[in-house]
CSV table of C-alpha atoms in Angstrom, one decimal:
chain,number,residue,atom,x,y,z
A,1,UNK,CA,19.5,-118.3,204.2
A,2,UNK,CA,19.0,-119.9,207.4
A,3,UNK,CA,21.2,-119.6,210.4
A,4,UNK,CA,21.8,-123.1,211.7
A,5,UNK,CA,21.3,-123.6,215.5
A,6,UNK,CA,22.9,-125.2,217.8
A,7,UNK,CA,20.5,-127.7,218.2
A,8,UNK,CA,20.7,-128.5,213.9
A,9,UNK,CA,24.4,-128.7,214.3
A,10,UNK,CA,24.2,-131.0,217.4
A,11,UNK,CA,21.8,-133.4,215.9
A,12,UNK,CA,23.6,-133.3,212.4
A,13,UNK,CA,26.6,-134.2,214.5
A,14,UNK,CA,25.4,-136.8,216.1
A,15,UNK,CA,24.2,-138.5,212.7
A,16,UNK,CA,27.9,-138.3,211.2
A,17,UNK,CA,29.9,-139.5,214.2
A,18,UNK,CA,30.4,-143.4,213.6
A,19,UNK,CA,33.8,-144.0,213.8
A,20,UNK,CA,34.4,-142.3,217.2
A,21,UNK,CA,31.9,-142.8,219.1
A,22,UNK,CA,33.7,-144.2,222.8
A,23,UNK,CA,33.9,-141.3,225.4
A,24,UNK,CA,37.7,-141.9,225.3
A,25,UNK,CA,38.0,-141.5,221.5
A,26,UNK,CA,35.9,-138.5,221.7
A,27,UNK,CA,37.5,-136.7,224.8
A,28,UNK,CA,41.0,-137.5,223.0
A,29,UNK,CA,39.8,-135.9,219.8
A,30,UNK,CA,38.3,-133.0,221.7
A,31,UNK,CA,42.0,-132.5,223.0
A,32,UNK,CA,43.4,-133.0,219.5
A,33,UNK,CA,41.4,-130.2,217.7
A,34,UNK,CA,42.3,-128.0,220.4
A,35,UNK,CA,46.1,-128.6,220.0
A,36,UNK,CA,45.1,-128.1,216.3
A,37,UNK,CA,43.7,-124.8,216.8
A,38,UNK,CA,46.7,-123.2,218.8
A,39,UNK,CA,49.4,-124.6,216.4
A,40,UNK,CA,46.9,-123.4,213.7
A,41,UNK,CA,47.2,-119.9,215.3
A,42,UNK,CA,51.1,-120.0,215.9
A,43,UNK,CA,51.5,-121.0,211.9
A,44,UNK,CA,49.9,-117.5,211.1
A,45,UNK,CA,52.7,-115.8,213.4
A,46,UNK,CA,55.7,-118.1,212.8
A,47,UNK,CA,55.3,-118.7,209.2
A,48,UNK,CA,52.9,-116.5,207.6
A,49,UNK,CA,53.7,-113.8,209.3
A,50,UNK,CA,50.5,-112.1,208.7
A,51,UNK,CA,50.1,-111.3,212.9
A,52,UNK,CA,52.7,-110.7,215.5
A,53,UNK,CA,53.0,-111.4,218.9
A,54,UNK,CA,54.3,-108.3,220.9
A,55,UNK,CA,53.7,-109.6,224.5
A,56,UNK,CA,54.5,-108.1,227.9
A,57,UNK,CA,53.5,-107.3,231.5
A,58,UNK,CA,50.0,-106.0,231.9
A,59,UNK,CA,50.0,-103.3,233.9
A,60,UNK,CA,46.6,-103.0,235.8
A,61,UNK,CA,45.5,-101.4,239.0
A,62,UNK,CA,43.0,-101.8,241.5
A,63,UNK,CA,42.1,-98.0,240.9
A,64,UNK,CA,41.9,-98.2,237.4
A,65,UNK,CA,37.9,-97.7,236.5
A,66,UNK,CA,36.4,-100.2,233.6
A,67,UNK,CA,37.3,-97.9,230.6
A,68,UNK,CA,40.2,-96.9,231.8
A,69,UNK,CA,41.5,-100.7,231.3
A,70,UNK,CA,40.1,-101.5,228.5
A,71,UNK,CA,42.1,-98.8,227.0
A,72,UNK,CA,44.9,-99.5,228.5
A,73,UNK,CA,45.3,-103.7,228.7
A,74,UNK,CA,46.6,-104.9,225.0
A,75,UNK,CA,45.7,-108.1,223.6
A,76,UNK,CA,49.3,-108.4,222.7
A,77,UNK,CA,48.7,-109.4,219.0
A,78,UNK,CA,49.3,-107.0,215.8
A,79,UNK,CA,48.4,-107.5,212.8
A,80,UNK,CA,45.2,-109.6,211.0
A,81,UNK,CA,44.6,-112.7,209.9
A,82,UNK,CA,45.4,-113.1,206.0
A,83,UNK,CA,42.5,-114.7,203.7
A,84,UNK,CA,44.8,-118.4,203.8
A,85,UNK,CA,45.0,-118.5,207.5
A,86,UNK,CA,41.6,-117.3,208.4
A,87,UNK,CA,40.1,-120.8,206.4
A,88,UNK,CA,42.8,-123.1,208.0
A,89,UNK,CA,42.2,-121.2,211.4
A,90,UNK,CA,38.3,-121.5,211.1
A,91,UNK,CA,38.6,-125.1,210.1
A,92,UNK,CA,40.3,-126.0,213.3
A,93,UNK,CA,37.8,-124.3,215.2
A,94,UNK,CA,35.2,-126.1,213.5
A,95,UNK,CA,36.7,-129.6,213.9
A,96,UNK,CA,36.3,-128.3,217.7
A,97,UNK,CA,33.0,-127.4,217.5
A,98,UNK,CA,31.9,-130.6,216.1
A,99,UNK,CA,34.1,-132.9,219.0
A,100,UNK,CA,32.3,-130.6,221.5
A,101,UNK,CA,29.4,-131.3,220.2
A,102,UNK,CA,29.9,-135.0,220.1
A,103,UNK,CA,31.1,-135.1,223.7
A,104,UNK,CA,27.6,-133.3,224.6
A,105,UNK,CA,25.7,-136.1,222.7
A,106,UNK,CA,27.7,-138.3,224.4
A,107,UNK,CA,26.9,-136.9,228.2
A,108,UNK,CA,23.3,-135.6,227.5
A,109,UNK,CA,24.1,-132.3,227.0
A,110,UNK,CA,22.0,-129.6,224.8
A,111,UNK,CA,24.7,-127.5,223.5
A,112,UNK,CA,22.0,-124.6,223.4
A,113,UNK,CA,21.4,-124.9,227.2
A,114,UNK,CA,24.9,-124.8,227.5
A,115,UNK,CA,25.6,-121.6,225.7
A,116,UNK,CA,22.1,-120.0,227.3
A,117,UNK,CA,23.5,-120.6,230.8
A,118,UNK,CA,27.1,-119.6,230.0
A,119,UNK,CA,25.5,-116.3,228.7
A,120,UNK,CA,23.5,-116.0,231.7
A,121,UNK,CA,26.8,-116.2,234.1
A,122,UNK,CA,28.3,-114.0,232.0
A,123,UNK,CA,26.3,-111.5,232.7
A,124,UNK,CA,25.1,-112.0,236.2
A,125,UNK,CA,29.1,-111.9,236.9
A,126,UNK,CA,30.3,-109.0,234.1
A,127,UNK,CA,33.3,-107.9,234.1
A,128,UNK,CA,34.5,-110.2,237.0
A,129,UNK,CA,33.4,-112.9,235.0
A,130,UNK,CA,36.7,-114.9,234.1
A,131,UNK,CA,39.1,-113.3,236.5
């Protein structure tokens, strides 16, 4: 089977999207499915139960080298995603994908150049990258 692109997804998008096709009602949905992807997340630790949140101060030096924090900073979840919340998880995320893509129809934005440049800074800058 076929991996879909980016483009695919982008022009399939563009096909379905009828009923919200203003900037405004896009960029609100956008926001939406966003909202629906971090309550999404916070149902797996408040009601499932299947991770855990164990959160506190990072402790990170100036002197530490690479390796050294990446084994020491924590990503301050335990636990994995059950089978339920996984599919309701990677729904919401979907439903984001598709309103991003609609808001790059709407601007004139190939979602492919997009990703190809982000990957690009990403590695120009490294580590540094989101800091």
């Amino acid at each position: 089977m076929n991996s879909l692109s980016l483009k695919q997804f982008q022009d399939q998008v563009s096909e379905l999207l009828l009923r919200h096709r203003s900037l405004l009602d896009v960029l609100s949905k956008y926001t939406q499915s966003g909202a629906a992807v971090q309550r999404s997340v916070a149902k797996g630790i408040t009601e499932c139960g299947c991770i855990q949140v164990h959160a506190g101060k990072q402790h990170y030096s100036t002197e530490m080298t690479i390796e050294d924090a990446k084994k020491l900073l924590d990503t301050h979840m335990a636990g994995e995603l059950c089978e339920n919340c996984t599919e309701i998880i990677s729904a919401e995320i979907g439903r984001n994908l598709f309103y991003t893509a609609s808001l790059c129809n709407l601007l004139g934005i190939n979602l492919e150049t997009v990703l190809e440049q982000e990957s690009k800074r990403c590695s120009t800058l490294g580590f540094f990258n989101m800091s």
